[in-house]
Coordinates of C-alpha atoms in Angstrom, one line a residue:
Chain Q
X1 CA 81.3 49.0 122.7
X2 CA 83.0 49.4 126.1
X3 CA 85.1 52.3 124.7
X4 CA 82.0 54.4 124.5
X5 CA 80.8 53.6 128.0
X6 CA 81.5 55.9 131.0
X7 CA 83.7 54.4 133.7
X8 CA 80.8 53.4 136.0
X9 CA 78.9 51.6 133.2
X10 CA 82.0 50.0 131.9
X11 CA 82.9 48.8 135.4
X12 CA 79.3 47.5 135.9
X13 CA 79.6 45.6 132.6
X14 CA 82.9 44.0 133.6
X15 CA 81.6 42.9 137.0
X16 CA 78.4 41.6 135.4
X17 CA 80.5 39.6 133.0
X18 CA 82.5 38.0 135.8
X19 CA 79.3 37.1 137.7
X20 CA 77.8 35.5 134.6
X21 CA 80.9 33.4 134.1
X22 CA 80.7 32.3 137.8
X23 CA 77.0 31.5 137.4
X24 CA 77.8 29.0 134.6
X25 CA 79.4 26.6 137.1
X26 CA 78.3 27.8 140.5
X27 CA 74.9 29.6 140.5
X28 CA 74.7 29.5 144.3
X29 CA 77.9 31.6 144.6
X30 CA 76.9 33.9 141.7
X31 CA 73.7 34.7 143.5
X32 CA 75.6 36.0 146.5
X33 CA 78.0 38.0 144.4
X34 CA 75.1 39.7 142.5
X35 CA 73.3 40.6 145.7
X36 CA 76.4 42.0 147.4
X37 CA 78.1 43.7 144.5
X38 CA 75.1 45.3 142.8
X39 CA 74.2 47.0 146.1
X40 CA 77.5 48.8 146.1
X41 CA 77.8 52.4 144.9
X42 CA 79.2 53.9 141.7
X43 CA 82.6 54.2 143.4
X44 CA 82.9 50.5 143.5
X45 CA 82.2 50.1 139.7
X46 CA 84.7 52.9 139.0
X47 CA 87.3 50.9 140.9
X48 CA 86.3 47.5 139.5
X49 CA 86.5 48.3 135.8
X50 CA 90.2 49.3 135.7
X51 CA 91.1 46.6 138.2
X52 CA 89.5 43.9 136.1
X53 CA 91.3 45.3 133.1
X54 CA 94.6 45.1 134.9
X55 CA 93.9 41.5 135.8
X56 CA 93.0 40.7 132.2
X57 CA 96.3 42.3 131.0
X58 CA 98.3 40.3 133.6
X59 CA 96.6 37.1 132.5
X60 CA 97.0 37.8 128.8
X61 CA 100.7 38.3 129.2
X62 CA 100.8 34.8 130.7
X63 CA 98.7 33.2 128.0
X64 CA 95.6 33.0 130.2
X65 CA 92.1 34.5 130.0
X66 CA 89.6 35.8 132.5
X67 CA 87.7 32.6 132.1
X68 CA 90.7 30.7 133.4
X69 CA 90.9 33.0 136.4
X70 CA 87.2 32.4 137.1
X71 CA 87.8 28.6 137.0
X72 CA 90.7 29.2 139.5
X73 CA 88.4 31.3 141.7
X74 CA 85.7 28.6 141.7
X75 CA 88.3 26.0 142.8
X76 CA 89.1 28.3 145.6
X77 CA 85.4 28.8 146.5
X78 CA 85.0 25.0 146.6
X79 CA 87.9 24.8 149.0
X80 CA 86.4 27.5 151.1
X81 CA 83.0 25.8 151.2
X82 CA 84.6 22.5 152.2
X83 CA 86.7 24.1 154.8
X84 CA 83.6 25.9 156.2
X85 CA 81.7 22.6 156.5
X86 CA 84.6 21.1 158.4
X87 CA 85.0 24.2 160.5
X88 CA 81.3 24.2 161.5
X89 CA 81.6 20.5 162.5
X90 CA 84.8 20.8 164.5
X91 CA 85.1 24.4 165.5
X92 CA 88.7 24.4 164.3
X93 CA 90.7 25.2 161.2
X94 CA 91.9 22.0 159.4
X95 CA 95.6 23.2 159.6
X96 CA 97.2 24.4 162.7
X97 CA 100.9 24.6 161.7
X98 CA 102.9 26.4 159.1
X99 CA 104.5 23.1 158.1
X100 CA 101.1 21.6 157.3
X101 CA 100.1 24.5 155.2
X102 CA 103.5 24.7 153.5
X103 CA 103.1 21.1 152.3
X104 CA 99.5 21.4 151.4
X105 CA 99.5 24.8 149.7
X106 CA 102.6 26.9 149.4
X107 CA 104.8 24.0 148.3
X108 CA 102.2 22.6 145.9
X109 CA 102.5 24.4 142.6
X110 CA 99.1 23.1 141.3
X111 CA 97.3 24.4 144.3
X112 CA 99.3 27.7 144.4
X113 CA 98.4 28.4 140.7
X114 CA 94.7 28.3 141.2
X115 CA 94.8 29.8 144.6
X116 CA 96.8 32.9 143.6
X117 CA 94.6 33.6 140.6
X118 CA 91.5 33.0 142.7
X119 CA 92.7 35.4 145.4
X120 CA 93.3 38.0 142.8
X121 CA 89.7 37.9 141.6
X122 CA 88.4 37.8 145.2
X123 CA 89.9 41.3 145.6
X124 CA 87.3 42.7 143.2
X125 CA 84.5 40.2 143.8
X126 CA 84.2 40.2 147.6
X127 CA 82.4 43.3 148.8
X128 CA 84.0 43.2 152.2
X129 CA 87.4 43.4 150.6
X130 CA 86.4 46.5 148.7
X131 CA 84.9 48.1 151.8
X132 CA 88.2 47.4 153.7
X133 CA 90.2 48.9 150.8
X134 CA 88.1 52.1 151.2
X135 CA 88.8 52.2 155.0
X136 CA 92.5 51.8 154.2
X137 CA 92.4 54.7 151.8
X138 CA 90.6 57.1 154.2
X139 CA 92.9 56.1 157.1
X140 CA 96.1 56.4 155.1
X141 CA 95.0 59.7 153.6
X142 CA 94.7 61.2 157.2
X143 CA 98.1 59.9 158.1
X144 CA 100.0 60.4 154.8
X145 CA 101.7 63.6 155.7
X146 CA 105.1 62.9 157.2
X147 CA 105.4 59.4 155.9
X148 CA 108.8 59.0 154.3
X149 CA 109.4 55.3 154.7
X150 CA 106.6 52.8 154.0
X151 CA 106.6 49.0 154.3
X152 CA 104.2 46.3 153.4
X153 CA 104.5 42.8 154.8
X154 CA 102.9 40.0 152.9
X155 CA 101.7 42.3 150.1
X156 CA 100.0 39.6 147.9
X157 CA 99.1 41.1 144.6
X158 CA 100.4 44.6 145.6
X159 CA 97.2 46.6 145.4
X160 CA 97.6 48.3 148.7
X161 CA 101.2 49.2 147.8
X162 CA 100.2 50.6 144.4
X163 CA 97.5 52.8 146.1
X164 CA 100.0 53.9 148.8
X165 CA 102.4 55.0 146.1
X166 CA 99.8 57.3 144.7
X167 CA 98.6 58.6 148.1
X168 CA 101.8 59.1 150.1
X169 CA 103.2 62.1 148.2
X170 CA 106.3 62.6 150.4
X171 CA 107.3 59.0 150.5
X172 CA 110.9 58.2 149.8
X173 CA 111.0 54.4 150.1
X174 CA 108.3 51.8 149.6
X175 CA 109.4 48.3 150.6
X176 CA 107.4 45.1 150.1
X177 CA 108.5 42.1 152.1
X178 CA 106.9 38.8 151.2
X179 CA 107.9 35.2 151.8
X180 CA 106.2 34.0 148.6
X181 CA 108.1 34.2 145.2
X182 CA 104.7 33.9 143.5
X183 CA 103.2 36.9 145.4
X184 CA 106.3 39.0 144.8
X185 CA 106.2 38.2 141.1
X186 CA 102.5 39.1 140.8
X187 CA 103.0 42.3 142.8
X188 CA 105.9 43.5 140.6
X189 CA 103.5 43.2 137.7
X190 CA 100.7 45.0 139.4
X191 CA 102.5 47.8 141.1
X192 CA 103.3 50.6 138.6
X193 CA 107.1 50.9 138.0
X194 CA 108.5 53.4 140.5
X195 CA 112.1 53.8 141.5
X196 CA 111.1 54.3 145.1
X197 CA 109.8 50.7 145.4
X198 CA 111.8 47.7 146.5
X199 CA 110.6 44.1 146.5
X200 CA 112.3 41.8 149.1
X201 CA 111.8 38.0 149.1
X202 CA 112.2 37.3 152.8
X203 CA 110.7 35.8 156.0
X204 CA 109.8 38.9 158.0
X205 CA 111.3 37.2 161.1
X206 CA 114.7 37.0 159.4
X207 CA 114.5 40.3 157.4
X208 CA 116.6 43.3 158.5
X209 CA 116.0 46.9 157.4
X210 CA 118.3 49.8 158.3
X211 CA 115.8 52.6 158.1
X212 CA 112.9 52.7 160.6
X213 CA 109.4 52.9 159.1
X214 CA 106.8 55.6 159.4
X215 CA 104.0 53.2 158.3
X216 CA 103.6 49.5 157.9
X217 CA 100.7 47.7 156.2
X218 CA 100.0 44.0 156.7
X219 CA 96.8 42.8 155.1
X220 CA 95.4 39.4 155.9
X221 CA 98.6 37.8 157.1
X222 CA 98.0 37.3 160.9
X223 CA 95.7 34.3 160.2
X224 CA 98.5 32.6 158.3
X225 CA 100.9 32.3 161.1
X226 CA 101.1 30.3 164.3
X227 CA 101.9 33.2 166.6
X228 CA 100.3 36.5 165.5
X229 CA 101.5 38.3 168.7
X230 CA 105.1 37.5 167.8
X231 CA 104.5 38.7 164.2
X232 CA 103.0 42.0 165.3
X233 CA 105.8 42.4 167.9
X234 CA 108.3 41.8 165.0
X235 CA 106.8 44.6 163.0
X236 CA 107.4 46.9 166.0
X237 CA 111.1 46.5 165.6
X238 CA 110.9 48.1 162.1
X239 CA 108.7 50.9 163.3
X240 CA 109.5 54.4 164.5
X241 CA 108.0 55.3 167.9
X242 CA 105.6 57.7 166.2
X243 CA 104.9 55.2 163.3
X244 CA 101.6 53.6 162.5
X245 CA 100.6 50.1 161.4
X246 CA 97.5 49.1 159.4
X247 CA 96.4 45.5 159.7
X248 CA 93.5 43.4 158.5
X249 CA 92.6 39.8 159.5
X250 CA 89.4 37.8 159.5
X251 CA 87.6 36.0 162.2
X252 CA 86.0 32.5 161.6
X253 CA 87.4 32.3 158.1
X254 CA 88.3 28.7 157.3
X255 CA 90.6 28.4 154.3
X256 CA 93.2 25.9 153.2
X257 CA 96.1 28.1 154.3
X258 CA 94.6 29.7 157.5
X259 CA 96.3 28.5 160.7
X260 CA 95.4 30.9 163.5
X261 CA 91.7 31.1 164.4
X262 CA 90.5 34.5 165.6
X263 CA 87.0 33.8 167.1
X264 CA 85.9 37.4 167.4
X265 CA 86.9 41.1 167.0
X266 CA 87.7 41.1 170.7
X267 CA 90.1 38.2 170.3
X268 CA 92.0 40.2 167.6
X269 CA 92.1 43.3 169.9
X270 CA 93.6 41.1 172.7
X271 CA 96.3 40.0 170.3
X272 CA 97.0 43.6 169.3
X273 CA 97.3 44.8 172.8
X274 CA 99.5 41.8 173.8
X275 CA 101.9 42.7 171.0
X276 CA 102.3 46.3 172.4
X277 CA 99.9 48.4 170.4
X278 CA 96.9 50.6 170.9
X279 CA 94.1 50.8 168.4
X280 CA 93.6 54.3 166.9
X281 CA 90.7 53.4 164.5
X282 CA 89.0 50.1 163.6
X283 CA 86.4 48.6 161.3
X284 CA 84.7 45.3 161.2
X285 CA 82.8 44.1 158.1
X286 CA 80.6 41.0 158.2
X287 CA 80.8 38.8 155.1
X288 CA 77.1 37.9 155.2
X289 CA 73.9 39.8 155.8
X290 CA 71.7 38.5 158.6
X291 CA 70.2 39.8 161.8
X292 CA 73.0 40.8 164.3
X293 CA 72.2 38.1 166.9
X294 CA 72.7 35.4 164.2
X295 CA 76.1 36.6 162.9
X296 CA 78.2 35.4 165.8
X297 CA 76.0 32.3 166.5
X298 CA 76.5 31.2 162.9
X299 CA 80.3 31.9 163.0
X300 CA 80.0 34.3 160.1
X301 CA 83.4 35.7 158.9
X302 CA 84.1 39.2 160.1
X303 CA 86.9 41.1 158.2
X304 CA 88.6 43.3 160.8
X305 CA 90.9 46.2 160.0
X306 CA 92.7 48.7 162.3
X307 CA 95.2 51.4 162.4
X308 CA 97.6 50.8 165.3
X309 CA 100.1 52.9 167.2
X310 CA 102.9 51.4 169.3
X311 CA 102.4 51.7 173.1
X312 CA 105.4 53.6 174.4
X313 CA 106.7 52.3 177.7
Chain I
X1 CA 64.8 5.5 141.7
X2 CA 65.6 9.1 140.8
X3 CA 62.1 10.4 141.6
X4 CA 62.2 8.6 145.0
X5 CA 65.5 10.4 145.7
X6 CA 63.9 13.7 144.8
X7 CA 61.2 13.0 147.3
X8 CA 63.7 12.1 150.0
X9 CA 65.7 15.2 149.3
X10 CA 62.7 17.6 149.3
X11 CA 62.2 17.7 153.1
X12 CA 65.9 18.6 153.6
X13 CA 65.5 21.5 151.3
X14 CA 62.2 22.6 152.9
X15 CA 63.7 22.5 156.4
X16 CA 67.0 24.2 155.4
X17 CA 65.3 27.1 153.5
X18 CA 62.4 27.3 155.9
X19 CA 60.0 26.7 152.9
X20 CA 57.4 24.1 153.8
X21 CA 55.6 24.3 150.5
X22 CA 58.8 24.1 148.3
X23 CA 58.3 21.8 145.3
X24 CA 61.6 20.7 143.9
X25 CA 62.5 19.7 140.4
X26 CA 65.8 18.6 138.9
X27 CA 66.4 21.8 136.8
X28 CA 66.0 24.1 139.8
X29 CA 69.0 26.3 140.6
X30 CA 69.8 28.7 143.4
X31 CA 68.0 31.4 141.4
X32 CA 64.7 29.5 141.8
X33 CA 64.9 29.0 145.5
X34 CA 64.7 31.9 147.8
X35 CA 67.4 31.9 150.5
X36 CA 69.6 29.4 148.6
X37 CA 72.8 31.4 148.8
X38 CA 76.3 30.4 149.6
X39 CA 75.9 30.5 153.3
X40 CA 72.7 28.5 153.3
X41 CA 74.4 26.2 150.8
X42 CA 76.9 25.2 153.5
X43 CA 74.1 24.3 155.9
X44 CA 72.4 22.4 153.0
X45 CA 75.6 20.4 152.3
X46 CA 75.9 19.5 156.0
X47 CA 72.2 18.5 156.3
X48 CA 72.5 16.3 153.2
X49 CA 75.6 14.7 154.6
X50 CA 73.9 14.0 157.9
X51 CA 70.6 12.8 156.4
X52 CA 72.1 10.4 154.0
X53 CA 75.2 9.5 156.0
X54 CA 77.6 10.5 153.2
X55 CA 80.6 12.9 153.0
X56 CA 81.2 15.2 150.0
X57 CA 84.7 15.9 148.5
X58 CA 85.9 19.3 147.7
X59 CA 86.0 18.6 143.9
X60 CA 82.3 17.5 144.1
X61 CA 81.2 20.7 145.7
X62 CA 82.3 22.6 142.6
X63 CA 80.0 20.6 140.4
X64 CA 76.6 21.5 142.0
X65 CA 74.8 23.7 139.5
X66 CA 71.2 22.5 140.0
X67 CA 69.1 20.1 142.1
X68 CA 69.7 17.4 139.5
X69 CA 73.5 17.7 140.0
X70 CA 72.9 17.1 143.7
X71 CA 70.8 14.0 143.0
X72 CA 73.5 12.6 140.7
X73 CA 76.1 13.2 143.4
X74 CA 74.1 11.4 146.0
X75 CA 73.4 8.5 143.6
X76 CA 77.2 8.2 143.0
X77 CA 77.5 7.7 146.7
X78 CA 75.0 4.8 146.7
X79 CA 72.1 6.8 148.1

């Protein structure tokens, strides 16, 4: 059947199938997904169909199914719900140090398994993730000319890198640096084979790279570290003076592996400026729909993204 | 008594979803209650915890498909 469908209808069918699978166990969450995703345009469904197919291919190669990934995703959603309850009661994230998170998540294979698969589905099921991806595309397109050396730090499943490979036509090297073996393994599956890419298992604070970068991407990493100013400042050491950085990070986003609490977009801007950058272009996307005056009051998550340029002294 | 529990839970739902005339039954899901989405669900969980002086576990939050599931969960905590 799906072979006869156009890409938009095929994508719509694939997304609907995922939402129906979610609804079997968590109808509350399925309701939100349906409301947010079905309101997106045809471009979303054109993206979603092939992406879900890639996820399915990846899972099949490991003896898993999409249903397994949905179960993992729902475990992650239960974690997020519980963390949110605790966050609203305390005003803090439950973990405040890397050591805590390492013991609780990164060093726990059972948690890591469902968490990685859950995060993978969130890339296609969370509307604010998709909107941020579009912002990344439009911003990178404007800056692509002249990029020879491209780096991504904490690349997760590798989707940003895969897209950059297609968009940065003159790119000579594309390096992903990630501290997690599981992330690197997943990225190497997801990013199409290309001799210009290199995957480096390393802590970015210890990593050294000879060539200075024209562009560095770091999606949703700053909330995972104790000192995001130091992290952004570390990126500066890899960057050419006329280079650019793209970052994303959420405010008020309790999760089992989030450490640093950004309370507002302004808080993120302060960290960016303290690390020695100016903001060229930015976007904030709320994760819930409600009247503007209620968004901050209810501590709704805002996904913030920005293109940065180093401040030259 | 299960029906008593449904009666005690009803005002929590009515207050949380701002629906003074809401009539609950055990088979109701989020589809049947306007405004019962994932964000409102967090407030519902907190209101139920406070009202009945209980705390839910993460694994339990993944088991709530309908109103009846919530009642079963509350019963398991001695409510």
